Coordinates of C-alpha atoms in Angstrom, one line a residue:
X1 CA 1.7 33.5 16.7
X2 CA -1.4 35.8 15.2
X3 CA -3.7 32.8 15.1
X4 CA -2.9 32.2 19.1
X5 CA -3.3 36.3 19.8
X6 CA -6.8 35.6 18.2
X7 CA -7.8 32.7 20.4
X8 CA -6.4 33.6 24.2
X9 CA -8.4 30.7 25.5
X10 CA -6.4 28.5 23.2
X11 CA -3.3 30.7 23.8
X12 CA -3.8 29.8 27.7
X13 CA -4.4 26.2 27.2
X14 CA -1.4 25.0 25.4
X15 CA 0.7 27.4 27.9
X16 CA -0.2 25.1 30.6
X17 CA -0.8 21.9 28.7
X18 CA 1.6 22.0 25.9
X19 CA 4.5 20.3 25.5
X20 CA 7.9 21.8 25.2
X21 CA 10.9 20.7 22.9
X22 CA 14.4 22.2 24.0
X23 CA 17.1 22.4 21.4
X24 CA 20.5 22.9 22.4
X25 CA 23.8 23.7 21.1
X26 CA 22.3 24.8 17.5
X27 CA 24.6 26.7 15.4
X28 CA 23.1 30.3 14.4
X29 CA 21.7 30.0 10.9
X30 CA 21.0 26.9 10.8
X31 CA 17.6 26.2 9.4
X32 CA 15.4 24.4 12.5
X33 CA 11.7 23.6 11.8
X34 CA 8.6 21.5 13.6
X35 CA 6.0 19.8 11.1
X36 CA 4.7 22.2 8.1
X37 CA 7.0 25.4 9.3
X38 CA 10.7 26.3 9.5
X39 CA 13.1 29.1 10.5
X40 CA 16.6 30.4 10.2
X41 CA 18.1 30.2 14.3
X42 CA 19.2 33.2 15.9
X43 CA 21.7 33.4 18.6
X44 CA 18.8 33.3 21.6
X45 CA 17.1 30.0 20.1
X46 CA 16.5 27.5 22.3
X47 CA 13.5 25.4 21.2
X48 CA 9.7 25.5 20.6
X49 CA 7.4 25.6 23.4
X50 CA 3.4 25.5 23.5
X51 CA 3.6 22.4 21.2
X52 CA 0.1 20.4 21.2
X53 CA 0.2 17.0 22.3
X54 CA 0.9 14.2 19.7
X55 CA 2.9 13.6 16.5
X56 CA 5.2 15.9 15.2
X57 CA 8.0 15.9 13.0
X58 CA 11.2 18.1 13.9
X59 CA 13.6 18.7 11.2
X60 CA 16.9 21.2 10.4
X61 CA 19.5 21.8 7.7
X62 CA 23.0 23.1 8.7
X63 CA 24.1 26.6 7.4
X64 CA 25.8 26.8 4.3
X65 CA 28.0 29.9 5.0
X66 CA 30.6 31.1 2.6
X67 CA 27.5 32.1 0.6
X68 CA 26.7 28.0 -0.1
X69 CA 23.3 26.3 0.3
X70 CA 22.2 24.9 3.3
X71 CA 22.8 21.2 3.9
X72 CA 20.6 18.4 3.2
X73 CA 17.7 18.1 5.6
X74 CA 18.0 15.9 8.2
X75 CA 14.7 15.2 10.7
X76 CA 13.1 12.5 13.2
X77 CA 9.1 12.0 14.4
X78 CA 8.5 12.9 17.7
X79 CA 5.5 11.7 20.1
X80 CA 4.7 14.3 22.6
X81 CA 2.8 14.1 25.5
X82 CA 0.9 16.9 27.7
X83 CA 3.4 19.2 29.6
X84 CA 6.4 17.1 28.2
X85 CA 9.5 18.2 28.1
X86 CA 11.7 17.2 25.4
X87 CA 15.6 17.9 24.7
X88 CA 17.3 17.7 21.9
X89 CA 21.0 18.5 21.2
X90 CA 22.7 20.0 17.5
X91 CA 25.4 17.2 16.8
X92 CA 27.7 19.1 14.5
X93 CA 29.3 15.6 13.2
X94 CA 25.9 14.5 11.4
X95 CA 24.8 18.0 11.5
X96 CA 21.5 17.0 13.2
X97 CA 19.7 17.0 16.0
X98 CA 19.8 14.0 18.5
X99 CA 17.3 13.3 21.5
X100 CA 19.3 13.4 25.0
X101 CA 17.7 10.9 27.7
X102 CA 14.6 11.6 29.3
X103 CA 15.8 12.6 32.7
X104 CA 17.5 15.7 30.9
X105 CA 13.9 16.8 30.0
X106 CA 12.8 16.5 33.6
X107 CA 15.7 18.2 35.0
X108 CA 15.0 21.1 32.9
X109 CA 11.6 21.3 33.7
X110 CA 11.9 23.5 37.0
X111 CA 13.8 25.9 35.0
X112 CA 11.7 26.7 31.6
X113 CA 10.5 30.1 33.4
X114 CA 14.1 30.9 33.1
X115 CA 14.2 29.2 29.3
X116 CA 10.8 30.9 28.1
X117 CA 12.5 34.1 26.4
X118 CA 14.7 32.1 24.3
X119 CA 11.7 29.8 23.3
X120 CA 9.4 30.5 20.1
X121 CA 5.9 29.5 20.4
X122 CA 4.4 26.6 17.9
X123 CA 3.2 28.1 14.7
X124 CA -0.5 27.2 15.3
X125 CA -1.3 28.5 12.3
X126 CA -0.3 25.7 10.3
X127 CA -1.5 23.0 12.8
X128 CA -4.9 22.2 11.0
X129 CA -2.5 21.3 7.8
X130 CA 0.0 19.4 9.6
X131 CA -3.0 17.3 11.3
X132 CA -4.8 16.3 7.8
X133 CA -1.4 15.2 6.5
X134 CA -0.6 12.8 9.4
X135 CA -4.1 11.9 11.4
X136 CA -3.8 8.5 10.1
X137 CA 0.1 8.1 11.7
X138 CA 0.0 6.6 15.1
X139 CA 3.1 6.6 17.6
X140 CA 3.1 2.8 16.9
X141 CA 3.0 3.5 13.2
X142 CA 5.8 6.0 13.3
X143 CA 8.2 3.9 15.8
X144 CA 7.7 0.8 12.8
X145 CA 8.3 2.8 10.2
X146 CA 11.2 5.2 10.7
X147 CA 14.7 3.9 10.8
X148 CA 16.1 2.0 13.6
X149 CA 18.5 5.2 14.3
X150 CA 15.3 7.3 14.0
X151 CA 17.0 10.0 12.1
X152 CA 15.5 10.5 8.2
X153 CA 18.0 12.2 5.9
X154 CA 17.2 13.4 2.6
X155 CA 20.2 11.5 1.4
X156 CA 20.8 8.0 2.6
X157 CA 24.0 7.0 4.1
X158 CA 25.5 4.6 2.0
X159 CA 28.8 2.3 2.2
X160 CA 30.6 0.2 -0.7
X161 CA 29.8 -3.3 -0.8
X162 CA 33.2 -4.6 -1.0
X163 CA 36.8 -2.7 -0.5
X164 CA 38.0 -1.1 -3.5
X165 CA 40.9 1.0 -2.6
X166 CA 44.0 -1.4 -3.3
X167 CA 44.6 -3.1 -6.7
X168 CA 43.9 -6.3 -5.2
X169 CA 40.6 -5.7 -3.9
X170 CA 39.6 -4.1 -7.8
X171 CA 41.5 -7.5 -9.1
X172 CA 39.3 -9.7 -7.2
X173 CA 36.3 -8.0 -8.0
X174 CA 37.1 -7.9 -12.1
X175 CA 36.9 -4.5 -11.9
X176 CA 40.3 -2.5 -13.8
X177 CA 43.0 -0.7 -11.6
X178 CA 42.2 2.8 -10.9
X179 CA 44.4 4.6 -13.6
X180 CA 43.3 2.9 -16.5
X181 CA 41.5 4.7 -19.2
X182 CA 38.2 4.7 -19.4
X183 CA 36.5 4.4 -22.9
X184 CA 33.0 5.1 -22.2
X185 CA 30.1 6.2 -20.0
X186 CA 28.6 2.5 -19.6
X187 CA 32.4 1.4 -18.6
X188 CA 32.8 4.4 -16.2
X189 CA 29.6 3.2 -14.6
X190 CA 30.4 -0.5 -14.4
X191 CA 33.7 0.8 -12.5
X192 CA 31.9 2.6 -9.9
X193 CA 31.6 0.5 -6.8
X194 CA 28.3 -0.9 -5.6
X195 CA 26.6 0.6 -2.5
X196 CA 24.8 -0.4 -0.1
X197 CA 22.2 1.7 2.6
X198 CA 24.4 2.1 6.2
X199 CA 22.2 -0.4 8.3
X200 CA 19.6 1.2 10.5
X201 CA 19.0 4.2 8.4
X202 CA 16.6 3.1 6.1
X203 CA 12.6 4.0 6.0
X204 CA 11.3 1.0 6.9
X205 CA 8.5 1.0 4.2
X206 CA 6.3 -2.5 3.2
X207 CA 7.9 -4.3 0.6
X208 CA 5.7 -3.9 -2.4
X209 CA 5.3 -7.3 -4.0
X210 CA 7.3 -7.3 -7.8
X211 CA 4.9 -9.9 -9.0
X212 CA 1.3 -9.3 -9.0
X213 CA 0.0 -13.0 -9.3
X214 CA 0.6 -16.2 -7.3
X215 CA 2.7 -18.8 -7.9
X216 CA 1.4 -21.2 -10.3
X217 CA -1.2 -18.8 -11.8
X218 CA -2.7 -19.6 -15.1
X219 CA -2.0 -17.2 -18.3
X220 CA -6.0 -16.2 -18.0
X221 CA -5.1 -15.7 -13.8
X222 CA -1.9 -13.8 -14.8
X223 CA -3.8 -11.4 -16.6
X224 CA -6.5 -10.7 -14.6
X225 CA -4.2 -10.2 -11.5
X226 CA -2.2 -7.8 -13.9
X227 CA -5.1 -5.5 -14.3
X228 CA -6.7 -5.8 -11.2
X229 CA -4.1 -5.7 -8.2
X230 CA -6.0 -6.6 -5.3
X231 CA -4.3 -9.8 -4.8
X232 CA -0.9 -7.8 -4.5
X233 CA -2.7 -5.3 -2.0
X234 CA -3.6 -8.2 -0.1
X235 CA -0.4 -9.8 0.4
X236 CA 1.0 -6.6 1.2
X237 CA -2.3 -5.9 4.3
X238 CA -1.4 -9.7 5.9
X239 CA 2.3 -9.3 5.8
X240 CA 2.3 -5.7 7.5
X241 CA -1.2 -4.7 8.3
X242 CA -3.5 -8.0 9.3
X243 CA -7.0 -6.9 10.4
X244 CA -5.6 -3.1 10.2
X245 CA -6.1 -2.0 6.5
X246 CA -5.8 1.8 7.5
X247 CA -2.4 1.1 8.5
X248 CA -1.6 1.4 4.8
X249 CA -2.6 5.4 5.0
X250 CA -0.7 5.8 7.8
X251 CA 2.7 4.7 5.6
X252 CA 1.1 6.4 3.0
X253 CA 0.9 10.0 5.1
X254 CA 4.7 8.9 6.5
X255 CA 5.6 8.5 2.8
X256 CA 4.3 11.5 1.6
X257 CA 5.7 13.7 4.8
X258 CA 8.9 12.1 4.2
X259 CA 9.4 13.4 0.6
X260 CA 7.4 17.0 1.2
X261 CA 9.1 17.9 4.4
X262 CA 12.3 16.0 4.7
X263 CA 13.5 16.1 1.1
X264 CA 13.8 11.7 0.8
X265 CA 13.0 11.2 -3.1
X266 CA 13.0 7.4 -2.3
X267 CA 10.0 7.8 -0.3
X268 CA 8.0 9.6 -3.0
X269 CA 9.0 7.2 -5.3
X270 CA 7.2 4.4 -2.5
X271 CA 4.2 6.9 -2.5
X272 CA 3.5 6.5 -5.9
X273 CA 4.5 2.7 -5.9
X274 CA 2.0 1.9 -2.7
X275 CA -0.9 4.8 -4.4
X276 CA -0.6 2.6 -7.8
X277 CA -1.6 -0.6 -6.0
X278 CA -4.2 1.1 -3.9
X279 CA -5.8 2.3 -7.0
X280 CA -5.9 -0.3 -9.3
X281 CA -7.6 -2.8 -6.7
X282 CA -11.0 -2.9 -8.5
X283 CA -12.2 -6.2 -6.2
X284 CA -10.8 -4.8 -2.9
X285 CA -12.6 -1.4 -3.1
X286 CA -15.8 -3.4 -2.8
X287 CA -14.5 -5.4 0.2
X288 CA -12.4 -2.5 2.4
X289 CA -14.6 0.5 1.2
X290 CA -13.8 2.5 4.8
X291 CA -10.3 2.2 3.5
X292 CA -10.9 3.8 0.3
X293 CA -13.5 6.4 1.4
X294 CA -10.7 7.7 4.0
X295 CA -7.7 7.3 0.9
X296 CA -9.9 10.1 -1.0
X297 CA -9.4 12.2 2.3
X298 CA -5.8 11.8 2.6
X299 CA -5.5 12.5 -1.0
X300 CA -7.3 15.3 -0.9
X301 CA -5.0 17.2 1.7
X302 CA -2.1 15.9 0.5
X303 CA -2.5 17.0 -3.3
X304 CA -3.5 20.5 -1.9
X305 CA 0.4 20.7 -1.1
X306 CA 1.8 20.0 -4.6
X307 CA 1.5 21.7 -8.1
X308 CA -0.6 20.7 -10.6
X309 CA 2.1 20.0 -13.2
X310 CA 4.4 18.4 -10.3
X311 CA 3.6 14.8 -11.4
X312 CA 4.1 15.2 -15.2
X313 CA 7.1 13.5 -16.8
X314 CA 9.6 15.7 -17.9
X315 CA 10.1 13.4 -21.1
X316 CA 6.9 11.7 -21.9
X317 CA 4.8 14.4 -20.8
X318 CA 2.5 11.7 -19.1
X319 CA 1.0 12.6 -15.9
X320 CA 1.3 9.9 -13.5
X321 CA -1.3 11.1 -11.0
X322 CA -4.0 11.5 -13.4
X323 CA -3.8 8.0 -15.2
X324 CA -3.6 6.3 -11.9
X325 CA -6.7 8.6 -10.6
X326 CA -8.7 7.8 -13.5
X327 CA -8.5 3.9 -13.1
X328 CA -9.4 4.6 -9.2
X329 CA -12.4 6.9 -10.6
X330 CA -13.8 4.1 -13.1
X331 CA -13.6 1.4 -10.6
X332 CA -15.4 2.9 -8.2
X333 CA -18.4 3.2 -10.8
X334 CA -18.6 -0.4 -10.0
X335 CA -21.9 -2.2 -8.8
X336 CA -19.8 -3.6 -6.0
X337 CA -18.8 -0.2 -4.4
X338 CA -21.2 1.5 -2.2
X339 CA -23.2 4.2 -2.7
X340 CA -21.3 6.5 -0.4
X341 CA -17.5 5.8 -1.6
X342 CA -19.0 6.3 -5.2
X343 CA -20.5 9.7 -4.1
X344 CA -17.2 10.5 -2.4
X345 CA -14.9 9.6 -5.8
X346 CA -17.4 11.9 -7.9
X347 CA -17.1 14.5 -5.5
X348 CA -13.3 14.1 -5.3
X349 CA -13.0 13.9 -9.3
X350 CA -15.2 17.2 -9.8
X351 CA -12.5 18.8 -7.2
X352 CA -9.3 18.0 -9.3
X353 CA -11.1 18.7 -12.4
X354 CA -12.2 22.4 -11.5
X355 CA -8.5 23.0 -9.9
X356 CA -6.3 21.5 -11.9
X357 CA -7.8 21.4 -15.3
X358 CA -7.2 17.3 -15.1
X359 CA -8.7 15.4 -17.9
X360 CA -10.6 11.8 -16.3
X361 CA -12.7 11.5 -19.2
X362 CA -10.4 10.2 -21.5
X363 CA -10.4 6.3 -21.9
X364 CA -8.3 4.9 -18.9
X365 CA -5.4 3.2 -20.6
X366 CA -6.2 0.1 -18.5
X367 CA -9.2 -0.5 -21.3
X368 CA -6.4 -0.6 -23.5
X369 CA -5.1 -4.3 -24.2
X370 CA -2.6 -5.3 -21.8
X371 CA 1.0 -7.1 -22.3
X372 CA 1.7 -9.4 -19.6
X373 CA 4.7 -11.1 -19.0
X374 CA 4.5 -14.4 -18.4
X375 CA 7.0 -16.6 -16.0
X376 CA 9.5 -18.9 -17.3
X377 CA 7.8 -22.5 -18.5
X378 CA 4.4 -21.0 -18.8
X379 CA 2.5 -21.3 -22.4
X380 CA -0.8 -20.1 -23.7
X381 CA -2.4 -22.8 -25.4

């Protein structure tokens, strides 16, 4: 709000041109947020006004009550237009906000003046940060990536693959009766039912190849494609983003937001896998230089939001990010890489070294011998 007071012209513009998100029936004490800010809901809360047009992420967590922690976070992306009124309503069963029909927003438009005292202003001071984290995500990209239900949940909704409540069900699955003694931890895990995500609740990320080389590849080709993942990256582009390589950055940003703000751990794992493919694709860096120049900008803003030791493995003490970026920086030294990309990579490397004290000078792991699993039937002469 301080930013709006210091810029009255902007405040006036947002007042007349900004969108309004009306949120109904939210219980007091619920944590409600939009983009990078969140608040505990008071008794007078009815939504947010003066929202800049564009893509936003609305999220909430049910109040704990009785000393309990707040419930898991859930959210959804909204693409808002100038002066639009969007209505959401609290769903007590799902502990989330659900969209109301568009007609309800139109019906409330004439009554916005009466609602105004119950609407909080959009936190403009965090807008630049939000835009830097989401500038590649278009409305179409968000629509394609979000679950069919539109709801993004910190914990996936899962169902058992097969019934297992009755003895006959468990016998058919070769699982012991419920009352049978468990003799080991492994046996206990084996007794748990196999679960699958509820239809329509999964984030629709690209399917990343588990095989980095083409079928029928020779041992030499398998080794080359396992060290340079450009073939795998090209497959992802052809299947999901033909002719639109920057779509990968939209997906990278979408995954990061779902993790950072939505608390979705699976999104973080996808972010790591996608980043790994991008950073280890040396041949692609010469072919898609605009993609990689923008990738560095995306990573610059993302890494400003995470503590330096966040990526360190607790057991091995290895830092996933330093080893992955080390390969990226070594690849950008190639003569096939444009000078603009090489210079940007050098500046980014210097920034990370100064800010996080990360060491990128040690020999990259990719320079060490690589053990490659050959497909069944392939032999080396």
